[in-house]
mmCIF file of C-alpha atoms and ligand atoms in Angstrom:
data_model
loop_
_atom_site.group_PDB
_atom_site.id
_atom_site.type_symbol
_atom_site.label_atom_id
_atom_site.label_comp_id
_atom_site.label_asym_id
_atom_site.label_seq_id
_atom_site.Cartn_x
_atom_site.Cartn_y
_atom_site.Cartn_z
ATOM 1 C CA UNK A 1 0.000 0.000 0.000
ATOM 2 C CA UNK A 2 1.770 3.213 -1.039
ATOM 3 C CA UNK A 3 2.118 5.229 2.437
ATOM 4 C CA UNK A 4 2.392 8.735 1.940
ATOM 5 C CA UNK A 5 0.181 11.359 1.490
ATOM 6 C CA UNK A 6 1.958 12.376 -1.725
ATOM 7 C CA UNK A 7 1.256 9.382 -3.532
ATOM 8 C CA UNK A 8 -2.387 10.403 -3.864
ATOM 9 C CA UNK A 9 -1.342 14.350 -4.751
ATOM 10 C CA UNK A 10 -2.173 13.812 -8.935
ATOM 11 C CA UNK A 11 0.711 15.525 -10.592
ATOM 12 C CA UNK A 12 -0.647 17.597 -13.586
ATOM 13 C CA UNK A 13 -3.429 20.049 -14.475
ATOM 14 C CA UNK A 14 -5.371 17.686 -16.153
ATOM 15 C CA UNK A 15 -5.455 14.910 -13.464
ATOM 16 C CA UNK A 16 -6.627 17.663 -10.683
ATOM 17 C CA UNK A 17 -10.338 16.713 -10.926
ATOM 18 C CA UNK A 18 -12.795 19.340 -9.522
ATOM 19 C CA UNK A 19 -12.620 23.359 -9.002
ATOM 20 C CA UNK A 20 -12.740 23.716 -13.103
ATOM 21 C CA UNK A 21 -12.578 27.354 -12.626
ATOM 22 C CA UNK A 22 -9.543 27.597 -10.862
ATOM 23 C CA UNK A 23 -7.775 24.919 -13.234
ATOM 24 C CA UNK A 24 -8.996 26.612 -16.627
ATOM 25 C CA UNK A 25 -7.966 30.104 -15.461
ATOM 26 C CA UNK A 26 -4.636 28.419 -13.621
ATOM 27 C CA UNK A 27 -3.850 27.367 -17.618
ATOM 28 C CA UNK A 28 -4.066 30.386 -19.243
ATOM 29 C CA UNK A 29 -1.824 32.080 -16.420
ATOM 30 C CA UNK A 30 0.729 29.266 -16.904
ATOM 31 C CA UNK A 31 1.097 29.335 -20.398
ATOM 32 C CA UNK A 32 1.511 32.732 -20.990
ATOM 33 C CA UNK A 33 3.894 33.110 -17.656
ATOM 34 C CA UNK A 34 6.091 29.958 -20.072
ATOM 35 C CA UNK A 35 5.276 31.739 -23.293
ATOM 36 C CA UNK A 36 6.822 35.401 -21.892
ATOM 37 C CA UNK A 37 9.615 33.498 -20.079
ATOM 38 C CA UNK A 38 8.529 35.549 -16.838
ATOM 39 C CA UNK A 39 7.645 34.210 -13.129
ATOM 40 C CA UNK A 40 4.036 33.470 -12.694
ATOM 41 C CA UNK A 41 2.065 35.948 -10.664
ATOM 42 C CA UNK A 42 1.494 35.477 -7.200
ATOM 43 C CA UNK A 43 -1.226 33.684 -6.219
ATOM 44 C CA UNK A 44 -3.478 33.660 -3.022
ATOM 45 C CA UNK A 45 -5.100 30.127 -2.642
ATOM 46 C CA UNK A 46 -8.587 30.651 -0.244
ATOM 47 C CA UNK A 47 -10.564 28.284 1.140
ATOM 48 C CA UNK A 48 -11.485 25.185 3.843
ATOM 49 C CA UNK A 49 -8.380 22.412 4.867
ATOM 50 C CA UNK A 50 -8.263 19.464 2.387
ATOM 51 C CA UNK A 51 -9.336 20.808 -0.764
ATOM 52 C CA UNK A 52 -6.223 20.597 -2.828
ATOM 53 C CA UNK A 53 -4.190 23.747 -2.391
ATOM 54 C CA UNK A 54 -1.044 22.061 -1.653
ATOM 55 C CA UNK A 55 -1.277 19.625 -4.173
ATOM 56 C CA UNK A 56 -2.613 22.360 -6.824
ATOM 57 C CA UNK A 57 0.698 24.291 -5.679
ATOM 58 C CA UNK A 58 3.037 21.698 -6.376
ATOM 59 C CA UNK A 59 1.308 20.660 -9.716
ATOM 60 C CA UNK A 60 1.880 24.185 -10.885
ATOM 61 C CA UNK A 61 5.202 24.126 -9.701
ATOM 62 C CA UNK A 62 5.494 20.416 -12.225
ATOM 63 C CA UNK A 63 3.873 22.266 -14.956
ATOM 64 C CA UNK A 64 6.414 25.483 -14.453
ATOM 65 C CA UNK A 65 9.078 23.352 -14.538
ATOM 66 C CA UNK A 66 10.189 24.665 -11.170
ATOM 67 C CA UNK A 67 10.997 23.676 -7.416
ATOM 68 C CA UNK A 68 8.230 24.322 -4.440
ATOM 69 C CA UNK A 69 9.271 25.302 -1.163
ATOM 70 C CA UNK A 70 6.389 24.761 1.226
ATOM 71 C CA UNK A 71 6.490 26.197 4.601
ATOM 72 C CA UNK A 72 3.735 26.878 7.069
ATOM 73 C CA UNK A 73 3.707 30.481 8.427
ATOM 74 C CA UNK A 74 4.136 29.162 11.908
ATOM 75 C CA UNK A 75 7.736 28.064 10.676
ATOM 76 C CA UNK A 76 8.349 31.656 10.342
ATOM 77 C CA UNK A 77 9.073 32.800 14.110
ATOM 78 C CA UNK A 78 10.962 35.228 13.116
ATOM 79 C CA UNK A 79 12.829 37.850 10.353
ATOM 80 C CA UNK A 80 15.854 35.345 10.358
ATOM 81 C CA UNK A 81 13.607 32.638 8.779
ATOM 82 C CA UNK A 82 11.917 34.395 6.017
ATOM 83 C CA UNK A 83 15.501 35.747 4.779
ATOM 84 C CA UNK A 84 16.885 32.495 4.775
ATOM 85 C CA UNK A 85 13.515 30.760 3.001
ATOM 86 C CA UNK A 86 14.114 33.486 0.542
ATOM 87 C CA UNK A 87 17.790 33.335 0.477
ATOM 88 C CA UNK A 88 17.474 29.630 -1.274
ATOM 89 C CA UNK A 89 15.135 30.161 -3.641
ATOM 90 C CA UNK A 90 16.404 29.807 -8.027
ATOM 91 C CA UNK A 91 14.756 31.725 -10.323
ATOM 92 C CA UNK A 92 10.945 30.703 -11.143
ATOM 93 C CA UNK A 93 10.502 29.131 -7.728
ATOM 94 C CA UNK A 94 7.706 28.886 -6.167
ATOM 95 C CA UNK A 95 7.424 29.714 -2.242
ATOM 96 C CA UNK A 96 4.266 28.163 -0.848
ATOM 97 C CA UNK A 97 3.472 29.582 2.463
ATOM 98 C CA UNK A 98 0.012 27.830 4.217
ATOM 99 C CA UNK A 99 -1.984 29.402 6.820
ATOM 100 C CA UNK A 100 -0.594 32.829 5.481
ATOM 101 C CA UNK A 101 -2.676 35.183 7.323
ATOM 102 C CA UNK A 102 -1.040 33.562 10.791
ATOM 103 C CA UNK A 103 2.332 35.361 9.673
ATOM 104 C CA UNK A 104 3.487 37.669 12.127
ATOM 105 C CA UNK A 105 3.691 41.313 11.430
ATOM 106 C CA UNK A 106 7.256 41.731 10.966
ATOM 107 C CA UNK A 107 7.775 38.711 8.566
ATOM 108 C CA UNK A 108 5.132 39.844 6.506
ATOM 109 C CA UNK A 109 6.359 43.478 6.327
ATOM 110 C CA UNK A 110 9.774 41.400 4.775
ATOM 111 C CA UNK A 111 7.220 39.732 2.123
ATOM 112 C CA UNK A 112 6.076 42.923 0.826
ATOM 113 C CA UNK A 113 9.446 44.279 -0.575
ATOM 114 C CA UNK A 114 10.194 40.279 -2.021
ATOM 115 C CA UNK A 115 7.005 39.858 -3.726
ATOM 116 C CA UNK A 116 6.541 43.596 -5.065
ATOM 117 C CA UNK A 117 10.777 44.049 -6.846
ATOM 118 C CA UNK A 118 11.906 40.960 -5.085
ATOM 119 C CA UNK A 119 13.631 42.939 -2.834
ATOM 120 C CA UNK A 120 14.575 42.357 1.271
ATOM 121 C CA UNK A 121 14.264 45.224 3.278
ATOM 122 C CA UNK A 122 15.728 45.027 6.693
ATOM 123 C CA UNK A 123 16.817 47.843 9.452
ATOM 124 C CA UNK A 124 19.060 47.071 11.793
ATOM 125 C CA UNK A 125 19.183 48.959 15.413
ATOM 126 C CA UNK A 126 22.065 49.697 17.345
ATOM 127 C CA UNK A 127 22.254 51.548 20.169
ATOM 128 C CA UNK A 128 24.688 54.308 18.054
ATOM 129 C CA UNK A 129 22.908 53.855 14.424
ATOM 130 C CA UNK A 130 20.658 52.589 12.171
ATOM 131 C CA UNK A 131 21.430 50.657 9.641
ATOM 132 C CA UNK A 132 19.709 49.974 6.321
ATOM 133 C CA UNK A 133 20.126 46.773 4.217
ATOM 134 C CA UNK A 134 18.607 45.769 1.103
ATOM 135 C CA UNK A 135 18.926 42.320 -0.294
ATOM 136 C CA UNK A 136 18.283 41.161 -4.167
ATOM 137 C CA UNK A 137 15.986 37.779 -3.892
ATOM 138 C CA UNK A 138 15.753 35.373 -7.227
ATOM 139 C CA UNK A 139 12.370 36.298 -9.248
ATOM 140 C CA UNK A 140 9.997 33.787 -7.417
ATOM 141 C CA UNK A 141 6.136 33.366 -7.081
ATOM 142 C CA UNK A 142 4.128 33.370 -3.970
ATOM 143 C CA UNK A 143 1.312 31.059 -3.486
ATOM 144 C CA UNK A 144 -0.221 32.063 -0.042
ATOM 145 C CA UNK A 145 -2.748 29.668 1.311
ATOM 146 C CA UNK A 146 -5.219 30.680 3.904
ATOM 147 C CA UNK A 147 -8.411 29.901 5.689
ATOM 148 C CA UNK A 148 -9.397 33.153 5.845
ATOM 149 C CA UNK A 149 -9.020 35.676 3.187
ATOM 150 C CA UNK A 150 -9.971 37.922 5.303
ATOM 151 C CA UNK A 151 -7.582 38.121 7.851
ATOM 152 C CA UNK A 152 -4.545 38.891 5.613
ATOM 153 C CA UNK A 153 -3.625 42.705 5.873
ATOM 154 C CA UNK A 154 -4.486 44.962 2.781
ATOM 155 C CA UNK A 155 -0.992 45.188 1.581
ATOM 156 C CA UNK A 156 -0.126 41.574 1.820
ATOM 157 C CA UNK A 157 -3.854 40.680 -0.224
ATOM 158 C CA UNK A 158 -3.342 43.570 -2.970
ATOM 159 C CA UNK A 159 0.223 42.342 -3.801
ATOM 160 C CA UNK A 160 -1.259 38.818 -4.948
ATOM 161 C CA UNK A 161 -2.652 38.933 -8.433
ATOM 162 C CA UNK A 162 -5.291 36.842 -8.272
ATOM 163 C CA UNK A 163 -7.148 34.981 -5.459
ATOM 164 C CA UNK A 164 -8.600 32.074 -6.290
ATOM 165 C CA UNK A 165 -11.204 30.402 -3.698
ATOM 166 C CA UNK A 166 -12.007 26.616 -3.646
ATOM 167 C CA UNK A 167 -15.156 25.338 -2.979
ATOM 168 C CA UNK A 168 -16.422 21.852 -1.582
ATOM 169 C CA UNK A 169 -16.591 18.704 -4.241
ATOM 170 C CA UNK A 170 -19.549 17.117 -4.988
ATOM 171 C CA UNK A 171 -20.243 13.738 -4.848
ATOM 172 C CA UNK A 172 -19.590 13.470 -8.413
ATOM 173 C CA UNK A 173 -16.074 14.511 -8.131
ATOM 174 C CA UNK A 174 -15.323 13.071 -5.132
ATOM 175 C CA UNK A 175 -16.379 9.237 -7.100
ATOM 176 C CA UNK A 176 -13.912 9.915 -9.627
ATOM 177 C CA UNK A 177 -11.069 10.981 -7.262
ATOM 178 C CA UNK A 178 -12.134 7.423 -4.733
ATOM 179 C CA UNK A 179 -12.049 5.755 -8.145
ATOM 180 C CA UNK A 180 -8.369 6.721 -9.708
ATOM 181 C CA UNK A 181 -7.131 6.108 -5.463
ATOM 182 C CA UNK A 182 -9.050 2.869 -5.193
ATOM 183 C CA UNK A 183 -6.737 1.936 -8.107
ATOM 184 C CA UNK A 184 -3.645 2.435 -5.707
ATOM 185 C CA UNK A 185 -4.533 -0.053 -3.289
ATOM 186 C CA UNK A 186 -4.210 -3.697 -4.593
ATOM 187 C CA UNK A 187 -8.435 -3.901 -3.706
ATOM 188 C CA UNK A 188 -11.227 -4.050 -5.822
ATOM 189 C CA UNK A 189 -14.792 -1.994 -5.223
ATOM 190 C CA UNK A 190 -18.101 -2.603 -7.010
ATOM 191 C CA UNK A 191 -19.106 0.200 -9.122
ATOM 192 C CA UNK A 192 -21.777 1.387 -6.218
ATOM 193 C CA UNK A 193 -19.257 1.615 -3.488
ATOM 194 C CA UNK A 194 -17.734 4.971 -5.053
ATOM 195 C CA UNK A 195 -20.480 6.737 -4.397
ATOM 196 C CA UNK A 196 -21.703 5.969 -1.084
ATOM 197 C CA UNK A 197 -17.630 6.611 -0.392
ATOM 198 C CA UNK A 198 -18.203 10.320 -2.069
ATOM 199 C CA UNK A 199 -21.272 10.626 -0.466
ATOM 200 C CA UNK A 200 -19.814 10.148 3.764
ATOM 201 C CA UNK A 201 -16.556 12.621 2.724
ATOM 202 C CA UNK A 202 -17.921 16.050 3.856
ATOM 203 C CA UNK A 203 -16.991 17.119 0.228
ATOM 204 C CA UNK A 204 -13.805 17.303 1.160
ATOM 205 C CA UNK A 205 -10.968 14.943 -1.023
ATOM 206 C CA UNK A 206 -8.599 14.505 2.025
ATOM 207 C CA UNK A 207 -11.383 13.261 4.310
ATOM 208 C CA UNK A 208 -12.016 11.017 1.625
ATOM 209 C CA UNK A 209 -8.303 9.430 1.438
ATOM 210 C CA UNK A 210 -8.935 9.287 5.065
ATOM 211 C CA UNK A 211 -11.786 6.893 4.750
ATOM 212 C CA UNK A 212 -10.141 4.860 1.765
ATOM 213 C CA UNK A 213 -7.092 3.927 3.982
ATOM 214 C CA UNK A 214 -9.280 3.026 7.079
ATOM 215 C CA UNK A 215 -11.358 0.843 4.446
ATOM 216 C CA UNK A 216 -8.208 -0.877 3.142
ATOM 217 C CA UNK A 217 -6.908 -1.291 6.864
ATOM 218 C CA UNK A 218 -10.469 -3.254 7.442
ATOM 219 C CA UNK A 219 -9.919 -4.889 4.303
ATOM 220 C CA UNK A 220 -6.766 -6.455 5.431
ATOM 221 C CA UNK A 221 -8.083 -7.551 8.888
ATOM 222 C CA UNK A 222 -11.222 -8.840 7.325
ATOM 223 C CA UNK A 223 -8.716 -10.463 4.854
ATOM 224 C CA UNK A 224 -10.787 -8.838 2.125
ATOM 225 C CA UNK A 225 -9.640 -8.620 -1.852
ATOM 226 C CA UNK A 226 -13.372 -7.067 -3.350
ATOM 227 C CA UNK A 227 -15.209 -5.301 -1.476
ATOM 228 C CA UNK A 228 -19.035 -4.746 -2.322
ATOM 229 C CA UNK A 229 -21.943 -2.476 -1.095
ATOM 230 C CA UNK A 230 -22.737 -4.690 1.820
ATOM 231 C CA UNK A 231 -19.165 -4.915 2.697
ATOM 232 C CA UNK A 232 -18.669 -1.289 2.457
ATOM 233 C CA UNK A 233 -21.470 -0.429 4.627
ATOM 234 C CA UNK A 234 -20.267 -3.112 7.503
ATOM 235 C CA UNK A 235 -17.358 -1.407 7.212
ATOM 236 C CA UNK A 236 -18.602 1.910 7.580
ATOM 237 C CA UNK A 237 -20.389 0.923 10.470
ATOM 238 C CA UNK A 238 -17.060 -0.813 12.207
ATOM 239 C CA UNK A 239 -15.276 2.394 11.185
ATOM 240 C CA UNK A 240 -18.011 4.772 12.880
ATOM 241 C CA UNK A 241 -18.113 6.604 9.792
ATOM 242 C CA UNK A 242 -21.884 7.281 9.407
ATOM 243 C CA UNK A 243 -24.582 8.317 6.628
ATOM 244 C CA UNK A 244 -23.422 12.333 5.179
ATOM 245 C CA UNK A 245 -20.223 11.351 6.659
ATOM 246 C CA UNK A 246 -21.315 11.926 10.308
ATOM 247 C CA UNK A 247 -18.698 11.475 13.199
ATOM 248 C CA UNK A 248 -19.973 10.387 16.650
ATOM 249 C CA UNK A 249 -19.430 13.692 17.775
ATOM 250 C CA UNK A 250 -21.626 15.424 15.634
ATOM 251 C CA UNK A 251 -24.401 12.432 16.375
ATOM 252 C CA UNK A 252 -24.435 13.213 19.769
ATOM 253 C CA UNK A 253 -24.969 16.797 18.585
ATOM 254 C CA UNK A 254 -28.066 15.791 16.907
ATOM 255 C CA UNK A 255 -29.164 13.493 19.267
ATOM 256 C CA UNK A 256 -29.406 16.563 22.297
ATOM 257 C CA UNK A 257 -31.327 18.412 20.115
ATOM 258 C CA UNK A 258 -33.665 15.704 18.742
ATOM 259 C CA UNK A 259 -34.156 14.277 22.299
ATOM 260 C CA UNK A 260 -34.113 16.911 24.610
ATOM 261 C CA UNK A 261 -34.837 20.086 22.417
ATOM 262 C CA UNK A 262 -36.802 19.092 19.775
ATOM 263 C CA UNK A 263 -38.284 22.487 18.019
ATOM 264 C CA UNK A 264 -36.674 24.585 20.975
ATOM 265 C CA UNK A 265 -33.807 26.780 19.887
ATOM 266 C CA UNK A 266 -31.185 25.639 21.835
ATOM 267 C CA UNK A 267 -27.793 27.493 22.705
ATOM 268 C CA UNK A 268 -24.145 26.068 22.023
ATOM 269 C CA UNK A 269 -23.131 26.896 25.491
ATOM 270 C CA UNK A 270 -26.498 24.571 26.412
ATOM 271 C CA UNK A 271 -25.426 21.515 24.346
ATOM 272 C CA UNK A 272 -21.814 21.519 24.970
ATOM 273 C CA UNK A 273 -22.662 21.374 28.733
ATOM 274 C CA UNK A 274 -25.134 18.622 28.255
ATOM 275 C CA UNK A 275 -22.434 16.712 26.115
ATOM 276 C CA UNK A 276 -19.567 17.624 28.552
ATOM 277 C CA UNK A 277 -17.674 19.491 25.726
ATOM 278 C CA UNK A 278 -16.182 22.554 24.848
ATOM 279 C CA UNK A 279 -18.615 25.096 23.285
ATOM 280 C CA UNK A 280 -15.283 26.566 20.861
ATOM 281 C CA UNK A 281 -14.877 22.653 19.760
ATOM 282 C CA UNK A 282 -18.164 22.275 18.671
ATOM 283 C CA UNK A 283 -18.183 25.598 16.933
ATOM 284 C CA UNK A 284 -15.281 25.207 15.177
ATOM 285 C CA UNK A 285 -15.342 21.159 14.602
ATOM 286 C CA UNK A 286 -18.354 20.061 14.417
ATOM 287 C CA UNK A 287 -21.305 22.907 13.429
ATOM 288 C CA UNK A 288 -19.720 24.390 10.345
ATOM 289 C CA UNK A 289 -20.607 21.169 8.566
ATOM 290 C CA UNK A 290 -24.032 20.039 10.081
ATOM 291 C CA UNK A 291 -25.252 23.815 9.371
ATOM 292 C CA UNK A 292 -23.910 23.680 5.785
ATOM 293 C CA UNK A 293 -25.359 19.834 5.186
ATOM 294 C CA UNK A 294 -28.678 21.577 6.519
ATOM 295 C CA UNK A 295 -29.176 19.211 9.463
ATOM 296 C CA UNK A 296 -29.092 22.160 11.779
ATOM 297 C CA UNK A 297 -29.888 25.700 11.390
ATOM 298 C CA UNK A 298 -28.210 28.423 13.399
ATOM 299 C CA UNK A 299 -31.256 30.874 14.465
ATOM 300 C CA UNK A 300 -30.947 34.049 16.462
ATOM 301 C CA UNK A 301 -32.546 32.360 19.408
ATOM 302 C CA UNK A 302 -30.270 29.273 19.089
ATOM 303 C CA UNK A 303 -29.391 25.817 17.061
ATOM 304 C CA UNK A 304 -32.546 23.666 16.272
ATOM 305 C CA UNK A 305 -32.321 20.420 13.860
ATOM 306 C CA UNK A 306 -33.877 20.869 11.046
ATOM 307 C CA UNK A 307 -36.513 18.581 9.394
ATOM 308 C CA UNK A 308 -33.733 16.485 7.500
ATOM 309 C CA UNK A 309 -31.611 16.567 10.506
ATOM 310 C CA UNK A 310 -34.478 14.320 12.166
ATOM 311 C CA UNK A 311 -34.926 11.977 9.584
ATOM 312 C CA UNK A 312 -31.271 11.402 9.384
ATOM 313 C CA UNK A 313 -31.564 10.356 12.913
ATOM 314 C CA UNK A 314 -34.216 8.501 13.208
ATOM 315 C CA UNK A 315 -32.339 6.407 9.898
ATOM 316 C CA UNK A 316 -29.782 6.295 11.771
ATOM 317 C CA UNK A 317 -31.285 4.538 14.570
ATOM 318 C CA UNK A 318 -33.097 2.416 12.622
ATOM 319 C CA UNK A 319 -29.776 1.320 11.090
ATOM 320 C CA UNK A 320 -28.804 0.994 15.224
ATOM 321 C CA UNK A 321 -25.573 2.311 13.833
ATOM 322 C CA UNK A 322 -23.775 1.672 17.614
ATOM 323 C CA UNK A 323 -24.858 5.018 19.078
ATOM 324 C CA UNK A 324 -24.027 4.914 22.847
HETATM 325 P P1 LIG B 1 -5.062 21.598 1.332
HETATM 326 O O1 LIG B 1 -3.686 22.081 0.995
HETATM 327 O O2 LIG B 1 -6.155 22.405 0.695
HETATM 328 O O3 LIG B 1 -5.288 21.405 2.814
HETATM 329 P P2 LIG B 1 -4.159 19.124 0.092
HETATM 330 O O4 LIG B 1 -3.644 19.632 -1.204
HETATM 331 O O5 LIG B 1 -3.132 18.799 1.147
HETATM 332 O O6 LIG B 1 -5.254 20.125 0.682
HETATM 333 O O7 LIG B 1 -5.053 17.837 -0.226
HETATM 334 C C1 LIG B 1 -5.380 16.885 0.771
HETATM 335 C C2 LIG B 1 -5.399 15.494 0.151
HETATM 336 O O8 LIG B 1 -6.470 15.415 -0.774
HETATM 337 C C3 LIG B 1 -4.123 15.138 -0.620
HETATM 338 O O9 LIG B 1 -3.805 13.779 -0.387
HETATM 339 C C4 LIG B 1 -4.499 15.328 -2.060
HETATM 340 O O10 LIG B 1 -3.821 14.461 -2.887
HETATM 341 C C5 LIG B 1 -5.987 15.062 -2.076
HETATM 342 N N1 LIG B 1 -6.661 15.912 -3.047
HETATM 343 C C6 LIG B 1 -7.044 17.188 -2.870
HETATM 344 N N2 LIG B 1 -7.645 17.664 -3.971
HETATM 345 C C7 LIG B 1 -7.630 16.654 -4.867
HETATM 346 C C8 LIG B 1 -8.120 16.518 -6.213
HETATM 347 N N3 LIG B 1 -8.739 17.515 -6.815
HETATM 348 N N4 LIG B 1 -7.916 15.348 -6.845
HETATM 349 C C9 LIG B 1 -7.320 14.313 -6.207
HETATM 350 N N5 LIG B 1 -6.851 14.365 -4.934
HETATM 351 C C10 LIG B 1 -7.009 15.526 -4.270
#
């Protein structure tokens, strides 16, 4: 079984599958950055965790003919770290730098001068002077990734060309991807499986991988070489991996509110206590997704399950899918 994550990365434009926007407008930028012999622009990359903007980043770096450098920005503590990140980068490179808008003030005040005439500018302080230094950097591109646009300072945003924003997969998408990684794995699925795989990923590709590898893990213990529909869904239900790609957490979510608060609004604060959790952990983890799958909606008055959010539970007892 191949055993890093980089086995499943697909390696050029046309085997990315999804976010057709972003890959048809990606093309044009990359062939006329090859045709004008120029560094491509740099790029701000926008949107949820597991959607591709790594792998989309080093694919353009394949296509460019070039090396990528990826870095978090928590890796960049201080001035010292950007300089020397900088400092190795050839001509055409490509810096990837995730969770951009994390970067600390300082470092990013460094970016400006290398992105804009790829340029360092740093001031040293001395108790009797102060020095100025400027630096020449190789002609590179930035590809920024971030969570939240938003959060990136004006300066840092308007010196990226273009921001491009991914959006979930559908289930559609997701098939194909379980299909070409399915191929990786020395197992066989009927044609069926691939969808009910796409349809328990939260639209979300590495979430997906996630659930292929547990599969193939049950595979092996079950001493499995096809695996059909049935099969799949026993092992679903061994994995804990339920119907829309529920987690137990979020059942237990929807269980509160279909057993205790049916039709009431009810606050965050007021579940997490009844579920012994931490309000910020179920608003960050675990709401995003059951709001957006419309199993809850998020009123002024409080959370309340919606209509399909009670039907997916009762299913889901009916299935008796282990809940405690
Ligand atoms: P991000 O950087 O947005 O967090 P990654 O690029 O690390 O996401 O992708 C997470 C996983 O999902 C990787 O294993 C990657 O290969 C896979 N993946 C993401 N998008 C696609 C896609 N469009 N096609 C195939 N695999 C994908």
């Amino acid at each position: 079984m191949p055993k890093q994550e980089n086995l499943f990365r697909p390696q050029t434009l046309n085997d990315f599958l999804g976010q057709k926007e972003i890959i048809k407008r990606l093309k044009i930028f990359i062939y006329s950055a090859k045709k004008r012999k120029t560094v491509l622009d740099h790029l701000l990359f926008y949107g949820p965790p597991g959607l591709g903007k790594t792998t989309l980043a080093q694919i353009i770096a394949n296509e460019m003919g070039t090396n990528l450098f990826v870095v978090t920005a928590a890796s960049l503590e201080k001035i010292v770290d950007i300089i020397s990140i900088l400092g190795q980068l050839n001509a055409g490179d490509i810096l990837f730098i995730d969770e951009i808008h994390r970067l600390k003030k300082e470092v990013t005040e460094i970016l400006y001068g290398a992105m804009e005439d790829f340029k360092v500018y740093v001031t040293y302080k001395s108790e009797e002077n102060t020095k100025a230094i400027t630096m020449n950097v190789s002609p590179f591109s930035l590809i920024g990734a971030t969570t939240n646009a938003g959060y990136l300072t004006a300066p840092l945003r308007d010196r990226f060309a273009i921001t491009f924003k991914f959006n979930y997969y559908n289930e559609n998408e997701l098939s194909l991807i379980a299909k070409n990684i399915a191929k990786l794995f020395n197992l066989t699925f009927d044609e069926t499986c691939y969808l009910e795989i796409a349809k328990r990923s939260r639209f979300t590709p590495r979430i997906l991988i996630n659930h292929l590898k547990k599969i193939y893990d049950y595979a092996i213990y079950k001493n499995l070489k096809e695996i059909n529909y049935f099969q799949l869904n026993k092992a679903f239900k061994y994995l804990k991996i339920y119907r829309y790609g529920l987690n137990d957490e979020d059942i237990l979510i929807i269980k509160v509110l279909y057993e205790r608060f049916l039709n009431q609004p009810t606050s965050l604060e007021t579940i997490a206590s009844c579920l012994n959790e931490n309000v910020n952990n179920l608003k960050i983890i675990n709401e995003p997704f059951l709001v957006m799958s419309s199993i809850i909606d998020r009123t002024k008055r409080g959370r309340i399950l919606t209509k399909k959010g009670q039907e997916i539970y009762q299913k889901i007892i009916e299935e008796d899918n282990g809940l405690n």
